[in-house]
Amino acid sequence: MLRDRIEQVEDRIQRAAQRAGRQREDITLIAVTKKFPPEIIREAYDQGLRHFGENYVQEFEAKHPTLTGLADAKFHLIGHLQSNKTRIAAGIFHVIETVDSEKLARRLNEAGSSLEVMIEVKLSPEDSKSGVGPQELAALAAAIRACANLKLTGLMTMPPWSDDPEQTRPYFRRLAALAREHGLARISMGMSHDFEVAIDEGATHIRVGQALFGPRPKL
Ligand SMILES: *Cc1c(COP(=O)(O)O)cnc(C)c1O
């Protein structure tokens, strides 16, 4: 069943890439496994997936010890990071996609290991609590680039919810433009219901949960 869902998502990615005139290999599928038990990560790994997204540091900290032997798996933090969890996060994630303050960047840098980071950008004032506004992006990018242990590779966003992907397209377009403007190659945007539009607008990383794993368990 997971295999079928992966195949369906893979088909959708390939068709979207083709329509957009893009290469499939320029798009990374991040399997979002929040609220699922660690076994599902191993199962997805066995089916060939290598990138995984988790939202909560504590939840993934609990799963992490059981996930031994997944040699080239890459774990992305895609949920808000509190500054008192930076040391733990730096130890268990390969990519922190949600850096949104200099304080967070400084703390991650002080954790001492080299770490890929992205900046979470907030493109609508009302919808989400985390993320920096576009006008604060230049200063934060400069601060992160001054951190020896951090490698800034891209931007991430979580647009206001809409079940119509065309409503979300302007946010995707804006994030891609900001990434170009700031010399950042990676663009993390698009979820189960709207990743085709995100790919059309230049997403290099799509974050897909329910389309791969079905409805999330209620915790
Ligand atoms: C849960 C989540 C996703 C995946 O959403 P689905 O609808 O399950 O594909 C992507 N990005 C973030 C930040 C999330 O929290």
mmCIF file with all atom_site columns, C-alpha atoms in Angstrom, residues 31-37 40-41 52-56 59-60 63 78-79 158 191 207-210 213-217 219:
data_model
loop_
_atom_site.group_PDB
_atom_site.id
_atom_site.type_symbol
_atom_site.label_atom_id
_atom_site.label_alt_id
_atom_site.label_comp_id
_atom_site.label_asym_id
_atom_site.label_entity_id
_atom_site.label_seq_id
_atom_site.pdbx_PDB_ins_code
_atom_site.Cartn_x
_atom_site.Cartn_y
_atom_site.Cartn_z
_atom_site.occupancy
_atom_site.B_iso_or_equiv
_atom_site.pdbx_formal_charge
_atom_site.auth_seq_id
_atom_site.auth_comp_id
_atom_site.auth_asym_id
_atom_site.auth_atom_id
_atom_site.pdbx_PDB_model_num
ATOM 1  C CA . ALA A 1 31  ? 8.296  12.376 3.281  1.00 0.00 ? 31  ALA A CA 1
ATOM 2  C CA . VAL A 1 32  ? 6.553  14.049 6.224  1.00 0.00 ? 32  VAL A CA 1
ATOM 3  C CA . THR A 1 33  ? 6.236  11.530 9.034  1.00 0.00 ? 33  THR A CA 1
ATOM 4  C CA . LYS A 1 34  ? 4.995  13.624 11.955 1.00 0.00 ? 34  LYS A CA 1
ATOM 5  C CA . LYS A 1 35  ? 2.684  11.750 14.313 1.00 0.00 ? 35  LYS A CA 1
ATOM 6  C CA . PHE A 1 36  ? 3.535  8.420  12.673 1.00 0.00 ? 36  PHE A CA 1
ATOM 7  C CA . PRO A 1 37  ? 5.580  5.792  14.491 1.00 0.00 ? 37  PRO A CA 1
ATOM 8  C CA . ILE A 1 40  ? 6.852  3.999  8.945  1.00 0.00 ? 40  ILE A CA 1
ATOM 9  C CA . ILE A 1 41  ? 10.137 5.836  8.372  1.00 0.00 ? 41  ILE A CA 1
ATOM 10 C CA . PHE A 1 52  ? 12.111 12.751 5.918  1.00 0.00 ? 52  PHE A CA 1
ATOM 11 C CA . GLY A 1 53  ? 10.399 15.737 7.511  1.00 0.00 ? 53  GLY A CA 1
ATOM 12 C CA . GLU A 1 54  ? 9.396  16.016 11.147 1.00 0.00 ? 54  GLU A CA 1
ATOM 13 C CA . ASN A 1 55  ? 7.666  18.918 12.893 1.00 0.00 ? 55  ASN A CA 1
ATOM 14 C CA . TYR A 1 56  ? 8.423  18.451 16.564 1.00 0.00 ? 56  TYR A CA 1
ATOM 15 C CA . GLU A 1 59  ? 8.676  13.717 18.928 1.00 0.00 ? 59  GLU A CA 1
ATOM 16 C CA . PHE A 1 60  ? 11.614 13.027 16.666 1.00 0.00 ? 60  PHE A CA 1
ATOM 17 C CA . LYS A 1 63  ? 11.807 8.177  17.471 1.00 0.00 ? 63  LYS A CA 1
ATOM 18 C CA . ILE A 1 78  ? 10.032 21.502 9.126  1.00 0.00 ? 78  ILE A CA 1
ATOM 19 C CA . GLY A 1 79  ? 8.215  22.722 12.239 1.00 0.00 ? 79  GLY A CA 1
ATOM 20 C CA . MET A 1 158 ? 3.999  27.427 4.671  1.00 0.00 ? 158 MET A CA 1
ATOM 21 C CA . MET A 1 191 ? 2.391  19.688 0.257  1.00 0.00 ? 191 MET A CA 1
ATOM 22 C CA . ARG A 1 207 ? 7.021  18.148 1.748  1.00 0.00 ? 207 ARG A CA 1
ATOM 23 C CA . VAL A 1 208 ? 4.473  15.379 1.402  1.00 0.00 ? 208 VAL A CA 1
ATOM 24 C CA . GLY A 1 209 ? 2.710  13.573 4.235  1.00 0.00 ? 209 GLY A CA 1
ATOM 25 C CA . GLN A 1 210 ? -0.843 12.380 3.724  1.00 0.00 ? 210 GLN A CA 1
ATOM 26 C CA . PHE A 1 213 ? 0.982  7.759  4.448  1.00 0.00 ? 213 PHE A CA 1
ATOM 27 C CA . GLY A 1 214 ? -2.750 8.465  4.556  1.00 0.00 ? 214 GLY A CA 1
ATOM 28 C CA . PRO A 1 215 ? -4.482 10.403 7.319  1.00 0.00 ? 215 PRO A CA 1
ATOM 29 C CA . ARG A 1 216 ? -2.286 11.131 10.327 1.00 0.00 ? 216 ARG A CA 1
ATOM 30 C CA . PRO A 1 217 ? -3.113 9.334  13.556 1.00 0.00 ? 217 PRO A CA 1
ATOM 31 C CA . LEU A 1 219 ? -2.498 11.879 19.050 1.00 0.00 ? 219 LEU A CA 1
#
